[in-house]
Amino acid sequence: MKKAFKSLLSIFLAVFMVASLMAIPSSAAAKLSKTSVTVTKGYQTSLTVSGASSVTWSTGDKSIATVSSKGKVVGKAPGTTYVYAKTGGTTLKCKVTVVAAKITANTSDVELDSAGDSQIVTLTVKGSHSGLTVGTTNKKVATASWVKPVEWDGNKIKVRITAKGKGTARIKVYLKKYPSTCYKYIDVSVGDSLYEDDDTDSSDSNMNIVALSQKVDVNANGTATLQVYSSDLKNMGYSVNNSRIATVTAGNTSGNYRNFTVRGISSGTTTVRFYDKNNTKKYVDVTINVNNDLKYYELYPTRPTTMLSSTDKILTFNANNYTSYYMIVPANYDPAQANTAAAQKLNKYSYYEVYTTVPGRLSSGDTYNQFTHTNFAYNYGTRYILLPATHDKVRLNTAIAKYNNSFEYYTIYSERPATSQWDDIKTWSVIEASTGRSVTRYMLVPYNYDQDRVDKIINEDKGSGSNYIYYNIYTTRPIINTETDSIVQFTNKGVWKYMVVPKKNADVLKRNEAIKNDTGVYEPYIMYETSPTPNTAAGEYVLPSQYGSKIIYVLCTYPQDSSQHQLMYANVSTAAPKGTLS
């Protein structure tokens, strides 16, 4: 009996210890190995979760992709869906894009001399091999057939292209079920289809032709520039071997140089020939490579006309006032990743933008804010915001909150925060010191907020009316400390303008110069640090004078108005040109 009791006790203790160990939570945060993958139909990839003891896997659309209990993802049909990994109270997700297959060739351009000639091209087909088909656009020029015996070497298969007659044709290899998404073009030219030989001796022409580039790489739907020198531009012709791949347009000239615009049409390789119209044997060929491999977060010089997905977006980045670049991003893109990719390509960073790497400085006094974001829609990691030496804390708060998609209570923002049903938003206005504009501030507060705390934050932000800079021109009347400061107001083309000056020891010359710079007008009998240009025909002249340690200039009229002179010197500290002092 004692022995049975001891055995039962041992079993109980073992079960208790196992249960205790199972109850100990993992200290590491659960993390998915990938947040997006591309899988070829019929192929598979694996996902893992670190920092979790148990994971439940599921998929948003089993017809596109399936996932096993161990995280093995299998592509079922072209499309996009999500795979979810649930562990404890956390659900992680990975975007899965399934493509039909991918077809590549060891060459995209075949040149044959005459009818009967042939060339074997090796194709690599990753994904489905079922229904692979080959055809031609012009059977009178070239045909294509599988090399016999027809057999696969892994993912490789060979096709023979045979010339039938002079001209150009396009061979298309594609999957029958996906002819518009899974295909490969091979361009064929037979004989000298563009230029007929003549009997002209090349010595009869003295034309020199030099292309400054022997090869041009361009994106489909994009453009590139090619410059060509010719000793006789009027008699230089040009023609593209295959205009279905690229087109070439003549542009402006500079001396004996002409610029040509190369526009990519579809993926492939072709040539453009520049030749002497009087002797077609004298020519220069330039290779054009067109790349149609669009990618997310890449910059393109022209706006793409196709997308990787119907939900994609196109972002515009300005390199300068005249040049724009375009970027394709997925619907749930990471703005920091887009900003970083563009900044690194254009070498152009911006203040208060979020980046995934430390941004380059615009000025020697610049700094950056570093934070670990809490928006689970983006890849985990540290983010950076470029800041000027004297930065706006409110704009920084707003940039971080917008990126995190999370606004905090009792924090000041420059944009209206998103609210829940029970939250409230407090708003007030301040004058920006740098611009003088009246701007609205926002603060998110809970339902049962602390009024004293709110009042203190708002009053500190308003700065007791000190949020302005002396001698700046404002379009909105600043709120001032009337015990120490005054406002000079004047009009410029019917619009009221305002300037804050100290009541004591105001710099009248600095004040006058600021108003003159805003209006563009020198007023008579007003002192300036710079010399006006008088209208001598109207009897104006400039009178330089000594004012303290400075030489000042006054625009006078003839005959001289002595009363204005006396008034100017008597009221030098209070006289307000084109306005009033209040």
Coordinates of C-alpha atoms in Angstrom, one line a residue:
M1 CA 0.0 0.0 0.0
K2 CA 2.9 2.4 0.9
K3 CA 4.6 1.5 -2.4
A4 CA 1.4 2.3 -4.4
F5 CA 1.0 5.5 -2.5
K6 CA 4.6 6.6 -3.3
S7 CA 4.1 5.8 -6.9
L8 CA 1.0 7.8 -7.1
L9 CA 2.7 10.7 -5.3
S10 CA 5.7 10.6 -7.7
I11 CA 3.3 10.7 -10.7
F12 CA 1.4 13.7 -9.1
L13 CA 4.7 15.6 -8.5
A14 CA 5.9 15.0 -12.1
V15 CA 2.6 16.2 -13.6
F16 CA 2.7 19.3 -11.3
M17 CA 6.3 20.1 -12.4
V18 CA 5.5 19.8 -16.1
A19 CA 2.4 21.9 -15.7
S20 CA 4.4 24.5 -13.8
L21 CA 7.0 24.6 -16.5
M22 CA 4.3 25.0 -19.2
A23 CA 2.9 27.9 -17.3
I24 CA 6.1 29.9 -17.4
P25 CA 5.6 32.4 -20.3
S26 CA 8.4 33.1 -22.8
S27 CA 10.3 36.3 -22.1
A28 CA 11.0 36.9 -25.7
A29 CA 8.4 38.8 -27.9
A30 CA 6.9 36.7 -30.6
K31 CA 8.3 37.5 -34.0
L32 CA 7.4 36.2 -37.5
S33 CA 10.4 35.3 -39.7
K34 CA 9.0 37.1 -42.7
T35 CA 6.3 39.7 -43.2
S36 CA 5.9 39.2 -47.0
V37 CA 6.9 36.4 -49.4
T38 CA 6.5 35.6 -53.1
V39 CA 5.8 31.9 -54.0
T40 CA 5.6 30.4 -57.4
K41 CA 2.4 28.3 -58.0
G42 CA 3.1 24.7 -57.0
Y43 CA 6.2 25.7 -54.9
Q44 CA 6.5 26.2 -51.2
T45 CA 8.3 28.2 -48.5
S46 CA 8.4 28.0 -44.7
L47 CA 7.6 30.5 -42.0
T48 CA 8.7 30.4 -38.4
V49 CA 7.8 32.3 -35.2
S50 CA 10.5 33.0 -32.6
G51 CA 9.7 33.7 -29.0
A52 CA 6.6 31.5 -28.9
S53 CA 6.0 28.0 -27.5
S54 CA 2.9 27.2 -29.6
V55 CA 1.6 28.7 -32.9
T56 CA -1.7 28.2 -34.7
W57 CA -1.5 28.8 -38.4
S58 CA -4.2 29.9 -40.8
T59 CA -4.6 31.5 -44.3
G60 CA -7.0 34.2 -45.5
D61 CA -7.7 32.5 -48.9
K62 CA -6.9 28.7 -49.2
S63 CA -7.5 28.9 -53.0
I64 CA -4.4 31.1 -53.3
A65 CA -2.1 29.6 -50.6
T66 CA -2.3 27.0 -47.9
V67 CA -0.3 26.7 -44.7
S68 CA 0.5 23.6 -42.6
S69 CA 0.5 23.3 -38.9
K70 CA 4.3 23.8 -39.1
G71 CA 4.2 27.0 -41.2
K72 CA 4.8 25.4 -44.6
V73 CA 3.2 27.7 -47.2
V74 CA 2.2 26.3 -50.6
G75 CA 1.2 28.5 -53.6
K76 CA -2.1 27.3 -55.1
A77 CA -3.1 30.0 -57.6
P78 CA -1.9 33.4 -58.7
G79 CA -3.0 36.2 -56.3
T80 CA -2.4 37.7 -52.9
T81 CA -3.5 36.7 -49.5
Y82 CA -2.3 36.7 -45.9
V83 CA -1.0 33.8 -43.7
Y84 CA -1.7 34.3 -39.9
A85 CA 0.3 33.0 -37.0
K86 CA -1.6 33.2 -33.6
T87 CA 0.4 32.8 -30.4
G88 CA -1.2 33.6 -27.1
G89 CA -3.0 36.9 -27.5
T90 CA -0.9 38.0 -30.5
T91 CA -1.7 37.5 -34.2
L92 CA 1.2 38.0 -36.6
K93 CA 0.6 38.1 -40.4
C94 CA 2.7 37.6 -43.6
K95 CA 1.6 38.8 -47.0
V96 CA 1.8 36.0 -49.5
T97 CA 2.0 36.7 -53.3
V98 CA 1.6 33.7 -55.6
V99 CA 2.8 34.0 -59.2
A100 CA 1.9 31.5 -61.9
A101 CA 5.5 30.9 -63.0
K102 CA 8.6 32.7 -64.3
I103 CA 10.1 32.2 -67.8
T104 CA 13.6 33.3 -68.7
A105 CA 15.8 32.7 -71.7
N106 CA 19.5 32.7 -72.3
T107 CA 18.9 35.4 -75.0
S108 CA 16.1 37.8 -75.8
D109 CA 17.4 38.7 -79.3
V110 CA 18.2 36.3 -82.2
E111 CA 19.8 37.4 -85.5
L112 CA 19.8 35.0 -88.4
D113 CA 21.5 35.7 -91.8
S114 CA 19.1 34.0 -94.2
A115 CA 16.3 31.5 -94.6
G116 CA 17.1 28.0 -93.3
D117 CA 19.4 29.3 -90.6
S118 CA 18.5 28.4 -87.0
Q119 CA 19.5 29.0 -83.4
I120 CA 18.7 27.0 -80.2
V121 CA 17.5 29.0 -77.2
T122 CA 17.4 27.5 -73.7
L123 CA 14.4 28.4 -71.6
T124 CA 14.2 28.2 -67.8
V125 CA 10.6 27.8 -66.5
K126 CA 10.2 28.0 -62.7
G127 CA 6.8 26.9 -61.5
S128 CA 4.2 25.1 -63.6
H129 CA 5.5 23.3 -66.8
S130 CA 1.9 22.4 -67.8
G131 CA 0.7 24.0 -71.0
L132 CA 3.9 25.6 -72.1
T133 CA 3.4 26.9 -75.6
V134 CA 5.5 28.6 -78.2
G135 CA 4.3 30.7 -81.1
T136 CA 5.4 33.4 -83.6
T137 CA 4.0 36.7 -84.9
N138 CA 5.2 36.2 -88.4
K139 CA 5.6 32.6 -89.8
K140 CA 7.0 34.0 -93.1
V141 CA 10.0 35.4 -91.1
A142 CA 10.7 32.8 -88.4
T143 CA 9.1 29.8 -86.7
A144 CA 9.8 28.1 -83.4
S145 CA 9.6 24.4 -82.3
W146 CA 10.7 22.3 -79.4
V147 CA 14.0 20.6 -79.8
K148 CA 13.4 16.8 -80.2
P149 CA 13.3 14.7 -78.2
V150 CA 11.2 17.1 -76.1
E151 CA 12.4 16.7 -72.6
W152 CA 13.0 18.7 -69.5
D153 CA 16.3 19.1 -67.8
G154 CA 15.1 20.1 -64.4
N155 CA 13.4 23.5 -65.2
K156 CA 15.2 23.9 -68.5
I157 CA 13.9 23.1 -72.0
K158 CA 15.2 24.0 -75.5
V159 CA 13.4 25.7 -78.4
R160 CA 14.7 26.0 -82.0
I161 CA 14.1 29.2 -83.9
T162 CA 14.3 28.8 -87.7
A163 CA 14.6 31.6 -90.3
K164 CA 12.0 31.5 -93.2
G165 CA 12.5 34.9 -94.8
K166 CA 13.9 38.4 -94.5
G167 CA 12.3 40.6 -91.8
T168 CA 11.5 40.7 -88.1
A169 CA 9.3 38.5 -85.9
R170 CA 8.6 38.0 -82.2
I171 CA 8.6 34.5 -80.6
K172 CA 6.4 34.2 -77.6
V173 CA 6.7 31.4 -75.0
Y174 CA 3.8 31.3 -72.5
L175 CA 1.6 29.2 -70.3
K176 CA -1.8 28.6 -71.9
K177 CA -3.6 29.3 -68.6
Y178 CA -1.7 32.5 -68.0
P179 CA -0.8 34.0 -71.4
S180 CA -0.9 37.6 -70.1
T181 CA 1.1 37.1 -66.9
C182 CA 3.6 34.3 -67.6
Y183 CA 5.4 34.8 -70.9
K184 CA 8.7 35.5 -72.5
Y185 CA 9.4 37.3 -75.8
I186 CA 12.3 36.5 -78.1
D187 CA 12.8 39.0 -80.9
V188 CA 14.1 37.6 -84.2
S189 CA 15.6 39.5 -87.2
V190 CA 16.5 37.7 -90.4
G191 CA 18.9 39.3 -92.9
D192 CA 19.6 43.0 -93.2
S193 CA 15.9 43.9 -92.9
L194 CA 16.4 47.5 -92.1
Y195 CA 19.0 48.7 -94.6
E196 CA 19.5 47.6 -98.1
D197 CA 23.1 47.3 -99.2
D198 CA 24.1 49.6 -102.0
D199 CA 27.2 49.7 -104.2
T200 CA 28.3 53.1 -103.0
D201 CA 31.9 53.2 -101.9
S202 CA 32.3 54.4 -98.4
S203 CA 35.1 56.6 -99.6
D204 CA 32.5 58.8 -101.4
S205 CA 31.3 60.1 -98.0
N206 CA 33.3 62.1 -95.5
M207 CA 30.6 61.9 -92.7
N208 CA 31.8 60.9 -89.3
I209 CA 29.3 59.4 -86.8
V210 CA 30.1 58.9 -83.1
A211 CA 27.6 57.7 -80.4
L212 CA 28.7 58.9 -77.0
S213 CA 27.2 55.7 -75.5
Q214 CA 27.4 52.2 -76.9
K215 CA 24.6 50.9 -74.7
V216 CA 21.4 52.4 -73.3
D217 CA 19.5 50.9 -70.3
V218 CA 16.0 52.1 -69.8
N219 CA 12.9 50.9 -67.9
A220 CA 9.7 50.0 -69.7
N221 CA 7.6 53.2 -69.7
G222 CA 10.7 55.2 -68.9
T223 CA 13.1 57.3 -71.0
A224 CA 16.8 57.8 -71.3
T225 CA 18.9 60.3 -73.3
L226 CA 21.5 59.4 -76.0
Q227 CA 23.8 62.0 -77.6
V228 CA 25.3 61.4 -81.1
Y229 CA 27.9 63.4 -82.9
S230 CA 27.8 63.8 -86.7
S231 CA 29.9 65.9 -89.0
D232 CA 26.7 66.3 -91.2
L233 CA 23.6 66.2 -89.0
K234 CA 21.3 67.0 -92.0
N235 CA 22.2 63.8 -93.7
M236 CA 22.3 61.5 -90.7
G237 CA 19.4 59.1 -90.5
Y238 CA 18.4 56.7 -87.7
S239 CA 16.1 53.7 -87.3
V240 CA 15.2 51.3 -84.5
N241 CA 15.5 47.5 -85.2
N242 CA 12.4 46.6 -83.2
S243 CA 10.1 49.5 -82.2
R244 CA 8.0 47.1 -80.2
I245 CA 10.8 47.1 -77.6
A246 CA 11.9 50.8 -77.8
T247 CA 11.4 54.0 -79.8
V248 CA 13.9 56.8 -80.5
T249 CA 13.0 60.4 -81.1
A250 CA 15.3 63.2 -82.2
G251 CA 15.6 66.2 -80.0
N252 CA 17.6 69.4 -79.9
T253 CA 21.0 70.0 -81.3
S254 CA 24.2 71.8 -80.0
G255 CA 26.8 72.3 -82.7
N256 CA 27.3 68.9 -84.3
Y257 CA 25.7 67.0 -81.5
R258 CA 22.0 65.9 -81.4
N259 CA 20.2 64.6 -78.4
F260 CA 17.8 61.6 -78.8
T261 CA 15.2 60.4 -76.4
V262 CA 15.0 56.6 -76.0
R263 CA 11.7 55.3 -74.6
G264 CA 11.3 51.8 -73.3
I265 CA 8.2 49.9 -74.6
S266 CA 8.5 46.3 -73.4
S267 CA 11.2 44.1 -71.9
G268 CA 13.9 43.0 -74.4
T269 CA 17.0 44.1 -76.3
T270 CA 17.1 45.9 -79.7
T271 CA 19.4 48.3 -81.5
V272 CA 19.2 51.8 -83.0
R273 CA 21.3 52.5 -86.1
F274 CA 22.6 56.0 -87.0
Y275 CA 23.7 56.1 -90.6
D276 CA 24.7 58.3 -93.6
K277 CA 21.7 58.8 -95.8
N278 CA 24.0 59.0 -98.8
N279 CA 25.9 55.8 -97.9
T280 CA 24.0 53.3 -95.6
K281 CA 27.2 51.2 -95.3
K282 CA 28.5 53.9 -93.0
Y283 CA 26.6 53.5 -89.6
V284 CA 26.9 53.2 -85.9
D285 CA 24.7 50.8 -83.9
V286 CA 23.7 51.3 -80.2
T287 CA 22.2 48.6 -78.1
I288 CA 19.1 49.3 -76.1
N289 CA 18.2 47.2 -73.1
V290 CA 14.6 47.6 -71.8
N291 CA 13.9 46.3 -68.3
N292 CA 10.3 45.6 -67.4
D293 CA 11.0 44.2 -63.9
L294 CA 9.0 46.6 -61.8
K295 CA 9.8 46.5 -58.1
Y296 CA 8.4 48.1 -54.9
Y297 CA 10.3 51.0 -53.4
E298 CA 12.2 51.7 -56.7
L299 CA 12.4 55.2 -58.3
Y300 CA 11.4 55.5 -61.9
P301 CA 11.9 58.7 -64.0
T302 CA 8.4 58.4 -65.6
R303 CA 5.1 57.5 -64.0
P304 CA 4.6 53.7 -64.4
T305 CA 1.5 52.7 -66.4
T306 CA 1.3 49.2 -64.9
M307 CA 1.3 47.9 -61.3
L308 CA 2.4 44.8 -59.4
S309 CA -1.1 44.6 -57.8
S310 CA -4.4 46.4 -58.4
T311 CA -4.3 47.9 -54.9
D312 CA -0.8 49.4 -55.4
K313 CA -0.1 53.2 -55.0
I314 CA 2.3 55.5 -56.8
L315 CA 4.2 58.1 -54.7
T316 CA 5.9 61.2 -56.2
F317 CA 9.2 62.5 -55.0
N318 CA 10.6 65.8 -56.3
A319 CA 14.4 65.9 -56.9
N320 CA 14.1 69.7 -57.6
N321 CA 11.5 72.2 -58.9
Y322 CA 11.6 70.6 -62.4
T323 CA 12.3 66.9 -62.0
S324 CA 10.0 64.3 -60.4
Y325 CA 10.4 60.6 -59.7
Y326 CA 7.8 57.9 -59.1
M327 CA 7.7 54.9 -56.7
I328 CA 5.3 51.9 -56.7
V329 CA 4.3 50.8 -53.2
P330 CA 1.9 48.3 -51.9
A331 CA -1.4 49.4 -50.3
N332 CA 0.0 48.9 -46.7
Y333 CA 3.4 50.4 -47.5
D334 CA 5.8 51.7 -44.8
P335 CA 6.3 55.4 -45.3
A336 CA 9.7 55.3 -43.6
Q337 CA 10.9 52.7 -46.1
A338 CA 9.7 54.7 -49.0
N339 CA 11.2 57.9 -47.7
T340 CA 14.6 56.2 -47.1
A341 CA 14.7 54.6 -50.5
A342 CA 14.0 57.9 -52.2
A343 CA 16.4 59.9 -50.0
Q344 CA 19.2 57.5 -50.7
K345 CA 18.7 57.6 -54.4
L346 CA 18.2 61.4 -54.7
N347 CA 20.6 62.3 -51.8
K348 CA 17.8 64.5 -50.5
Y349 CA 16.5 64.3 -46.9
S350 CA 13.7 66.4 -45.4
Y351 CA 12.9 67.7 -41.9
Y352 CA 10.2 65.9 -39.8
E353 CA 10.1 62.9 -42.2
V354 CA 10.5 59.3 -40.8
Y355 CA 13.4 57.2 -42.1
T356 CA 14.6 53.6 -41.4
T357 CA 18.2 54.7 -41.3
V358 CA 20.1 57.7 -39.8
P359 CA 19.3 60.6 -42.2
G360 CA 21.9 62.8 -43.8
R361 CA 22.1 66.3 -42.4
L362 CA 20.9 69.4 -44.4
S363 CA 22.9 71.8 -42.1
S364 CA 25.8 71.4 -39.7
G365 CA 23.5 72.0 -36.7
D366 CA 21.0 69.4 -37.6
T367 CA 20.2 66.5 -35.3
Y368 CA 17.7 63.6 -35.4
N369 CA 15.2 61.9 -33.1
Q370 CA 15.4 58.1 -32.6
F371 CA 12.4 56.0 -31.6
T372 CA 11.2 52.4 -31.6
H373 CA 7.9 52.4 -33.4
T374 CA 4.8 50.7 -32.1
N375 CA 2.9 50.3 -35.4
F376 CA 2.7 46.6 -36.0
A377 CA 1.7 47.1 -39.7
Y378 CA 5.4 47.8 -40.3
N379 CA 8.6 45.8 -39.8
Y380 CA 9.9 46.1 -36.3
G381 CA 12.9 48.3 -35.8
T382 CA 14.2 51.8 -34.9
R383 CA 13.1 54.8 -36.9
Y384 CA 14.7 58.3 -37.2
I385 CA 13.3 61.8 -37.9
L386 CA 15.6 64.6 -39.2
L387 CA 15.4 67.8 -37.2
P388 CA 16.8 71.3 -37.6
A389 CA 19.0 72.7 -34.8
T390 CA 16.0 74.6 -33.4
H391 CA 13.1 72.3 -34.0
D392 CA 9.4 72.4 -33.3
K393 CA 8.6 69.8 -30.6
V394 CA 4.9 69.8 -31.6
R395 CA 5.7 68.8 -35.2
L396 CA 8.0 66.1 -33.9
N397 CA 5.2 64.8 -31.7
T398 CA 2.8 64.8 -34.6
A399 CA 5.3 63.0 -37.0
I400 CA 5.8 60.2 -34.4
A401 CA 2.1 59.8 -33.6
K402 CA 1.1 59.7 -37.2
Y403 CA 3.7 57.0 -38.0
N404 CA 2.7 54.9 -35.0
N405 CA -1.0 55.6 -35.7
S406 CA -1.2 56.3 -32.0
F407 CA -1.9 59.7 -30.3
E408 CA -1.3 60.1 -26.6
Y409 CA -3.3 62.0 -24.0
Y410 CA -2.1 65.5 -22.8
T411 CA 0.4 65.8 -25.7
I412 CA 0.3 68.8 -28.1
Y413 CA -0.1 68.0 -31.9
S414 CA -0.2 70.2 -35.0
E415 CA -2.9 68.0 -36.6
R416 CA -6.2 66.7 -35.2
P417 CA -5.7 63.3 -33.6
A418 CA -8.0 60.3 -34.2
T419 CA -10.4 59.8 -31.2
S420 CA -12.4 57.1 -29.7
Q421 CA -16.0 57.4 -28.6
W422 CA -15.2 58.8 -25.1
D423 CA -12.2 60.9 -25.9
D424 CA -12.2 64.7 -26.3
I425 CA -10.0 67.2 -28.2
K426 CA -8.9 70.6 -26.9
T427 CA -8.0 73.2 -29.5
W428 CA -6.4 76.7 -29.3
S429 CA -4.3 79.0 -31.5
V430 CA -0.7 80.4 -31.2
I431 CA 1.4 82.6 -33.4
E432 CA 4.3 80.7 -35.0
A433 CA 7.6 82.5 -34.2
S434 CA 9.2 81.7 -37.5
T435 CA 6.3 82.7 -39.8
G436 CA 4.0 84.9 -37.7
R437 CA 1.0 82.7 -38.9
S438 CA -1.8 81.8 -36.5
V439 CA -1.8 78.0 -36.2
T440 CA -4.2 75.6 -34.4
R441 CA -2.9 73.3 -31.7
Y442 CA -4.6 70.0 -30.7
M443 CA -4.6 67.9 -27.5
L444 CA -6.2 64.6 -27.0
V445 CA -7.8 64.2 -23.5
P446 CA -9.7 61.4 -21.9
Y447 CA -13.4 61.6 -20.9
N448 CA -12.7 62.5 -17.3
Y449 CA -9.7 64.7 -18.0
D450 CA -7.8 66.9 -15.5
Q451 CA -8.9 70.5 -16.3
D452 CA -6.0 72.1 -14.3
R453 CA -3.5 70.0 -16.2
V454 CA -5.0 71.0 -19.5
D455 CA -5.0 74.7 -18.6
K456 CA -1.4 74.5 -17.6
I457 CA -0.3 72.8 -20.8
I458 CA -2.2 75.3 -23.0
N459 CA -0.9 78.3 -21.1
E460 CA 2.7 77.1 -21.3
D461 CA 2.3 76.5 -25.1
K462 CA 0.9 80.0 -25.6
G463 CA 4.0 81.3 -23.8
S464 CA 2.1 84.2 -22.1
G465 CA 2.1 86.1 -25.4
S466 CA 5.8 85.9 -26.1
N467 CA 5.7 83.7 -29.2
Y468 CA 7.0 86.2 -31.7
I469 CA 10.3 87.6 -33.0
Y470 CA 11.2 91.3 -33.1
Y471 CA 11.3 93.0 -36.5
N472 CA 9.6 90.1 -38.3
I473 CA 6.8 90.9 -40.6
Y474 CA 3.5 89.1 -39.8
T475 CA 0.2 88.9 -41.6
T476 CA -1.7 88.1 -38.4
R477 CA -1.6 90.5 -35.5
P478 CA 0.6 88.9 -32.8
I479 CA -0.5 88.7 -29.2
I480 CA 2.1 90.8 -27.3
N481 CA 3.2 91.7 -23.9
T482 CA 1.9 95.3 -23.9
E483 CA 4.1 96.3 -20.9
T484 CA 7.4 95.7 -22.9
D485 CA 6.5 95.6 -26.6
S486 CA 4.6 97.6 -29.3
I487 CA 3.2 96.7 -32.7
V488 CA 4.0 98.7 -35.9
Q489 CA 1.3 98.2 -38.4
F490 CA 1.3 99.2 -42.1
T491 CA -0.3 98.2 -45.4
N492 CA 1.3 96.6 -48.4
K493 CA -1.0 96.6 -51.5
G494 CA -4.1 96.9 -49.3
V495 CA -3.0 94.1 -46.9
W496 CA -2.3 94.9 -43.3
K497 CA 1.1 93.9 -42.0
Y498 CA 2.4 93.8 -38.4
M499 CA 5.8 94.1 -36.7
V500 CA 6.6 93.7 -33.0
V501 CA 9.3 96.1 -31.6
P502 CA 10.4 96.7 -28.0
K503 CA 9.1 99.8 -26.4
K504 CA 12.6 100.7 -25.1
N505 CA 15.7 101.0 -27.3
A506 CA 13.9 100.0 -30.5
D507 CA 16.2 99.9 -33.5
V508 CA 14.5 102.3 -35.9
L509 CA 16.9 101.5 -38.8
K510 CA 16.2 97.8 -38.5
R511 CA 12.5 98.5 -38.4
N512 CA 12.6 100.8 -41.5
E513 CA 14.7 98.3 -43.4
A514 CA 12.3 95.4 -42.7
I515 CA 9.3 97.5 -43.9
K516 CA 11.1 98.6 -47.0
N517 CA 12.1 95.0 -47.8
D518 CA 8.5 93.9 -47.5
T519 CA 7.0 96.7 -49.5
G520 CA 9.9 97.3 -51.9
V521 CA 9.5 101.1 -51.4
Y522 CA 11.7 103.8 -49.9
E523 CA 9.6 106.5 -48.2
P524 CA 10.8 110.1 -48.3
Y525 CA 12.3 111.5 -45.1
I526 CA 12.7 108.1 -43.5
M527 CA 16.2 106.9 -42.4
Y528 CA 17.6 103.7 -44.0
E529 CA 20.8 101.7 -43.7
T530 CA 20.9 101.2 -47.5
S531 CA 20.9 103.9 -50.1
P532 CA 17.7 104.4 -52.2
T533 CA 17.9 105.1 -55.9
P534 CA 16.4 108.6 -56.4
N535 CA 14.2 109.7 -59.3
T536 CA 16.1 112.7 -60.3
A537 CA 13.6 113.7 -62.9
A538 CA 11.0 114.1 -60.1
G539 CA 13.5 116.2 -58.1
E540 CA 14.5 113.4 -55.7
Y541 CA 18.0 113.1 -54.1
V542 CA 19.7 111.1 -51.4
L543 CA 21.1 112.8 -48.3
P544 CA 23.7 110.7 -46.4
S545 CA 24.0 111.6 -42.7
Q546 CA 25.9 110.5 -39.6
Y547 CA 23.6 108.7 -37.1
G548 CA 25.6 107.6 -34.0
S549 CA 28.3 105.4 -35.4
K550 CA 26.4 104.6 -38.6
I551 CA 26.0 106.4 -41.9
I552 CA 22.3 106.6 -42.8
Y553 CA 20.5 107.6 -46.0
V554 CA 17.4 109.7 -46.4
L555 CA 15.4 110.1 -49.7
C556 CA 14.6 113.8 -50.0
T557 CA 12.6 115.9 -52.5
Y558 CA 13.6 119.2 -54.0
P559 CA 13.1 121.9 -52.8
Q560 CA 14.1 120.5 -49.4
D561 CA 11.4 120.3 -46.7
S562 CA 13.1 121.4 -43.6
S563 CA 10.1 120.7 -41.4
Q564 CA 10.2 117.0 -42.4
H565 CA 13.9 116.9 -41.5
Q566 CA 13.4 118.3 -38.1
L567 CA 10.4 115.9 -37.4
M568 CA 12.5 113.0 -38.6
Y569 CA 15.4 113.7 -36.1
A570 CA 13.1 114.8 -33.3
N571 CA 11.0 111.6 -33.4
V572 CA 13.6 109.1 -34.5
S573 CA 12.7 106.5 -31.9
T574 CA 8.9 106.5 -32.5
A575 CA 8.3 107.6 -36.1
A576 CA 6.6 104.7 -38.0
P577 CA 6.8 104.9 -41.8
K578 CA 3.6 104.0 -43.7
G579 CA 1.8 103.1 -40.5
T580 CA 1.1 103.6 -36.9
L581 CA 2.7 102.6 -33.6
S582 CA 0.3 100.9 -31.1

